[in-house]
XYZ file of N, CA, C and O in Angstrom:
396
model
N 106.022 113.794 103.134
C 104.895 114.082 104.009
C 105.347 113.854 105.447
O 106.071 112.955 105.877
N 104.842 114.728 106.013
C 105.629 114.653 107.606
C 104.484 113.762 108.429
O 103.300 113.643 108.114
N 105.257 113.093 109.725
C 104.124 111.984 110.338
C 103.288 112.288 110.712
O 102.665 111.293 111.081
N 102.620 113.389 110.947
C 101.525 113.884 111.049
C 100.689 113.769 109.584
O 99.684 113.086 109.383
N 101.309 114.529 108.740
C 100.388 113.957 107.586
C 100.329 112.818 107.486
O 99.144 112.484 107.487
N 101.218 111.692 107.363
C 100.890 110.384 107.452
C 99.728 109.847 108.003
O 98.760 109.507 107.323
N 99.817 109.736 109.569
C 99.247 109.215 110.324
C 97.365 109.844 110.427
O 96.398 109.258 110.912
N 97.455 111.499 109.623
C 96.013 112.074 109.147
C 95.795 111.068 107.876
O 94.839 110.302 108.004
N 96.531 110.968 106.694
C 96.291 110.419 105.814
C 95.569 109.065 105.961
O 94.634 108.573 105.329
N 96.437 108.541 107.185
C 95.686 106.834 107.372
C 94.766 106.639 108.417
O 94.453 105.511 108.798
N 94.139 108.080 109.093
C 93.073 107.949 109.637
C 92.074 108.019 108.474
O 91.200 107.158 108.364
N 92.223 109.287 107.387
C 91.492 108.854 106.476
C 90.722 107.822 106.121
O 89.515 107.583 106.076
N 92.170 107.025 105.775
C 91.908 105.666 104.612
C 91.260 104.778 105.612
O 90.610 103.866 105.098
N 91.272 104.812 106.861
C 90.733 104.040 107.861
C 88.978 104.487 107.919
O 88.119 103.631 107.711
N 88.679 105.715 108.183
C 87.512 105.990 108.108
C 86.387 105.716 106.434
O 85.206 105.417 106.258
N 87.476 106.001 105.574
C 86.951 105.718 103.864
C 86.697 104.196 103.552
O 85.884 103.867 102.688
N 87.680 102.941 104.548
C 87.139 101.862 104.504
C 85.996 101.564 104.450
O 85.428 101.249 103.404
N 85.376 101.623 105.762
C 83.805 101.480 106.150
C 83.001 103.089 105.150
O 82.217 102.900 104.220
N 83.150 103.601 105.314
C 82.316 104.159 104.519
C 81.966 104.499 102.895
O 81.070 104.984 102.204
N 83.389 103.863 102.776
C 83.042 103.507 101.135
C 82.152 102.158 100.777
O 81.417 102.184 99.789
N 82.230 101.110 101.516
C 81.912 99.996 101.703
C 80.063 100.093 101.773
O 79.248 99.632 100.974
N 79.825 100.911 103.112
C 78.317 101.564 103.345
C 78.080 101.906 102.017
O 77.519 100.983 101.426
N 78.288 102.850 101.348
C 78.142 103.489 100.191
C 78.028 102.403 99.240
O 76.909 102.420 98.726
N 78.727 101.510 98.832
C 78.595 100.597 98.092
C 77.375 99.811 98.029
O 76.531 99.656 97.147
N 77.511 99.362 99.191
C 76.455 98.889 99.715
C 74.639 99.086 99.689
O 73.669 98.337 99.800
N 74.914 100.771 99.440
C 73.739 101.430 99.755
C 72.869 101.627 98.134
O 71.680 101.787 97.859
N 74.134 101.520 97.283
C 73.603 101.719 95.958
C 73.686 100.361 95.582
O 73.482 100.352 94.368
N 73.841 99.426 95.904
C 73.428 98.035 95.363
C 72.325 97.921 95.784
O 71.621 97.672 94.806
N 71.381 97.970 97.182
C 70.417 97.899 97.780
C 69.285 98.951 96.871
O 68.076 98.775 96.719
N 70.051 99.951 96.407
C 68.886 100.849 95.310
C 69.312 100.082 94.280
O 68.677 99.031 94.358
N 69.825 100.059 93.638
C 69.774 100.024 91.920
C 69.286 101.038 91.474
O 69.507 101.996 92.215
N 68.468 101.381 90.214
C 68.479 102.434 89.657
C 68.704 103.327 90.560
O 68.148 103.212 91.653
N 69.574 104.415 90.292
C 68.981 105.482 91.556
C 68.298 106.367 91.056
O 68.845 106.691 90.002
N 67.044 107.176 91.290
C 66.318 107.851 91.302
C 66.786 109.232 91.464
O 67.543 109.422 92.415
N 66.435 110.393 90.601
C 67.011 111.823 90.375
C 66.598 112.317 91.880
O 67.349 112.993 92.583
N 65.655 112.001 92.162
C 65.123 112.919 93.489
C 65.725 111.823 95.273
O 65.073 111.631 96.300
N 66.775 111.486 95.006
C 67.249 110.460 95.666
C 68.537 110.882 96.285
O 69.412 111.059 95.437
N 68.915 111.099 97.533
C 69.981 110.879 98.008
C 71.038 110.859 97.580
O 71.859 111.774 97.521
N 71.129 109.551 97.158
C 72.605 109.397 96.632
C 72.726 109.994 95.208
O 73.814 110.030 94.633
N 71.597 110.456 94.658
C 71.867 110.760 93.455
C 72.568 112.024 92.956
O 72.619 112.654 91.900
N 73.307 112.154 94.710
C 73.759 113.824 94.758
C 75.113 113.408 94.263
O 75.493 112.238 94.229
N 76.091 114.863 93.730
C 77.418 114.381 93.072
C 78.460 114.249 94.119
O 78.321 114.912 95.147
N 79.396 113.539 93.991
C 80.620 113.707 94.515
C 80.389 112.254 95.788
O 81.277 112.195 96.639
N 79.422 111.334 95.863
C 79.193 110.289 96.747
C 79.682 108.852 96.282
O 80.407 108.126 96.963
N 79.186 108.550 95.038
C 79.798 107.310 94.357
C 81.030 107.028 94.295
O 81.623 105.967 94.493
N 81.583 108.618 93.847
C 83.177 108.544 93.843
C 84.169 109.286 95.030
O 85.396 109.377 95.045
N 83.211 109.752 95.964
C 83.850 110.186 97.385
C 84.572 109.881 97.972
O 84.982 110.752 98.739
N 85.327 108.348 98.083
C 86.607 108.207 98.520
C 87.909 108.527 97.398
O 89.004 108.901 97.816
N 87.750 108.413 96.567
C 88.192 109.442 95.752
C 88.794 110.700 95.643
O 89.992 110.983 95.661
N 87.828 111.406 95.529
C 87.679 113.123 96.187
C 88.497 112.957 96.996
O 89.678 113.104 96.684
N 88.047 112.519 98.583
C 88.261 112.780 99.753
C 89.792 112.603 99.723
O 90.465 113.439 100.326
N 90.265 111.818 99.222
C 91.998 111.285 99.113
C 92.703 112.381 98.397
O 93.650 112.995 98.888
N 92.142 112.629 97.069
C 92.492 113.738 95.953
C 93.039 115.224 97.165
O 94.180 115.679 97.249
N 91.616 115.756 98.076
C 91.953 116.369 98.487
C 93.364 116.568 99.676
O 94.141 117.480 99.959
N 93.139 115.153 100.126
C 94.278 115.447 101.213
C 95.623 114.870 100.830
O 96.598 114.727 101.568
N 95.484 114.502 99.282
C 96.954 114.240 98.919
C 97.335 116.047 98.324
O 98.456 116.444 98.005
N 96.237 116.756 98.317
C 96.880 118.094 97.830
C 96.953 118.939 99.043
O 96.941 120.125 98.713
N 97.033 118.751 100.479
C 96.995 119.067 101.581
C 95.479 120.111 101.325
O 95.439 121.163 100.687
N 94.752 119.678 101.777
C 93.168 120.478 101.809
C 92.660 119.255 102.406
O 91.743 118.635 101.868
N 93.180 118.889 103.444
C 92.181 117.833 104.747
C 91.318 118.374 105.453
O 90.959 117.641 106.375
N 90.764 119.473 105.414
C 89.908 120.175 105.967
C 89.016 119.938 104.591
O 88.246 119.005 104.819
N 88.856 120.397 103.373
C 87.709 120.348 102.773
C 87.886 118.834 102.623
O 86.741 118.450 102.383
N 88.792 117.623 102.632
C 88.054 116.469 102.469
C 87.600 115.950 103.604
O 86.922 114.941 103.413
N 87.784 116.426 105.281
C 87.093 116.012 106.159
C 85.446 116.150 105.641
O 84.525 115.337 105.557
N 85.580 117.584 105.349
C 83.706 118.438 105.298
C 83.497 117.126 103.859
O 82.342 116.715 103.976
N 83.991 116.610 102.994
C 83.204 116.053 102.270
C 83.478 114.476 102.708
O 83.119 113.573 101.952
N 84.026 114.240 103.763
C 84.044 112.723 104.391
C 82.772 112.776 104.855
O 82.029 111.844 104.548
N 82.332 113.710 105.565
C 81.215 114.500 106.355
C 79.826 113.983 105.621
O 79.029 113.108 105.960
N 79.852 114.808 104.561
C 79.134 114.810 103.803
C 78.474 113.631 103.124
O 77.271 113.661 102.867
N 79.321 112.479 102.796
C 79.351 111.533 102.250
C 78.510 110.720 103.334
O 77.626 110.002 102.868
N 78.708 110.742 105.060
C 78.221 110.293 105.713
C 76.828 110.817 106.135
O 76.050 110.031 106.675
N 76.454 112.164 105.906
C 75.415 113.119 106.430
C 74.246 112.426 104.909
O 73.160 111.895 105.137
N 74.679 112.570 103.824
C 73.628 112.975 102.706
C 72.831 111.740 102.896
O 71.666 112.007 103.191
N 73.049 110.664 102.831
C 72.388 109.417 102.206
C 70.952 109.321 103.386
O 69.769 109.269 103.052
N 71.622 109.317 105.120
C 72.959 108.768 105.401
C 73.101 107.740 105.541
O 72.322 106.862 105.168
N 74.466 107.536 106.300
C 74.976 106.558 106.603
C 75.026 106.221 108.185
O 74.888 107.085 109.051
N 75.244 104.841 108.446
C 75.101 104.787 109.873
C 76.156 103.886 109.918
O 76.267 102.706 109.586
N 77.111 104.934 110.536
C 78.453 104.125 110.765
C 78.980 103.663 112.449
O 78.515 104.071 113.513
N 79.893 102.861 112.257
C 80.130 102.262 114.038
C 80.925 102.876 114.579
O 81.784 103.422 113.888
N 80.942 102.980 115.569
C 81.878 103.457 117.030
C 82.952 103.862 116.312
O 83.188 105.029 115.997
N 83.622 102.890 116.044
C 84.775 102.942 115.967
C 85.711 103.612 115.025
O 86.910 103.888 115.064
N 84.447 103.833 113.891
C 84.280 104.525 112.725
C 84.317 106.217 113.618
O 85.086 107.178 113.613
N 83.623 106.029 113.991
C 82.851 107.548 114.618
C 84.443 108.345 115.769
O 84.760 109.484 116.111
N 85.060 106.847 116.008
C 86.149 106.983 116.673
C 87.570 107.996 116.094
O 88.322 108.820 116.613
N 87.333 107.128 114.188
C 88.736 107.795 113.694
C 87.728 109.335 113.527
O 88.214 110.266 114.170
N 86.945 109.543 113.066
C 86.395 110.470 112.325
C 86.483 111.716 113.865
O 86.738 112.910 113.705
N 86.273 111.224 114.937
C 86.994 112.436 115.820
C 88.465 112.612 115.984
O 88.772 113.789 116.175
N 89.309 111.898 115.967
C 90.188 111.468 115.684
C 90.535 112.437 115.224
O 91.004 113.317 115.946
N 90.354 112.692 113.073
C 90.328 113.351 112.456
C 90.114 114.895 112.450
O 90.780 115.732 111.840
N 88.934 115.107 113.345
C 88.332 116.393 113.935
C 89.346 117.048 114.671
O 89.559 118.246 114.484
N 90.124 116.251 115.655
C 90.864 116.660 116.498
C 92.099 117.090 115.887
O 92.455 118.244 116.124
N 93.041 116.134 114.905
C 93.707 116.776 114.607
C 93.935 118.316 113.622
O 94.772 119.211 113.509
N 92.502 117.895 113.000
C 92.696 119.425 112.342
C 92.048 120.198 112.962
O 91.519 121.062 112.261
N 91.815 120.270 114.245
C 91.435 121.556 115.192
C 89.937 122.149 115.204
O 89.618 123.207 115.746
N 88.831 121.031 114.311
C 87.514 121.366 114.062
C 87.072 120.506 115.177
O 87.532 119.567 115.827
N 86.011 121.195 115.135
C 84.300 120.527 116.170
C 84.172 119.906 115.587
O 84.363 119.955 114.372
N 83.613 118.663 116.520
C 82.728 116.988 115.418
C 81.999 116.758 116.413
O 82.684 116.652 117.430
N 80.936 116.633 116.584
C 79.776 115.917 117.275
C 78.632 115.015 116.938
O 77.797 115.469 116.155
N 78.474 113.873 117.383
C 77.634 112.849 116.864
C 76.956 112.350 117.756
O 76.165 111.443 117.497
């Protein structure tokens, strides 16, 4: 993987910290989750997951849109600094991010 992928890869894992954590977080605070519920959408529980899956198969563009996602559905309310890698991220793969 060339340092560019690297250094995308561990903005990733930097942004999937805190927001896997939120996520965790968010379904302990529910318990059951409810069908008509937020999180009860697919691909969120196990979204850092995904999101890695995809950019270890170089498709960092669809795991940005479902880093995205993971943060948009519930949501989530993540910090600065969070919001920091996640442009970060935007930037290097050449997409718009606005928050």
């Amino acid at each position: 993987m060339s340092q560019l992928g690297n250094d995308l890869r561990a903005d990733f894992v930097e942004a999937l910290e805190e927001i896997t954590t939120l996520m965790s977080t968010a379904y302990e605070q529910l318990g059951p989750v409810p069908q008509d519920h937020a999180l009860a959408q697919t691909g969120l529980r196990d979204g850092g997951e995904i999101v890695l899956d995809y950019v270890d198969h170089n498709e960092a563009g669809v795991a940005f849109e479902h880093l995205l996602y993971m943060v948009d559905e519930p949501p989530l309310v993540v910090s600065e600094e969070c919001l920091e890698v996640l442009a970060r991220i935007a930037k290097t793969l050449g997409v718009p991010f606005t928050r």
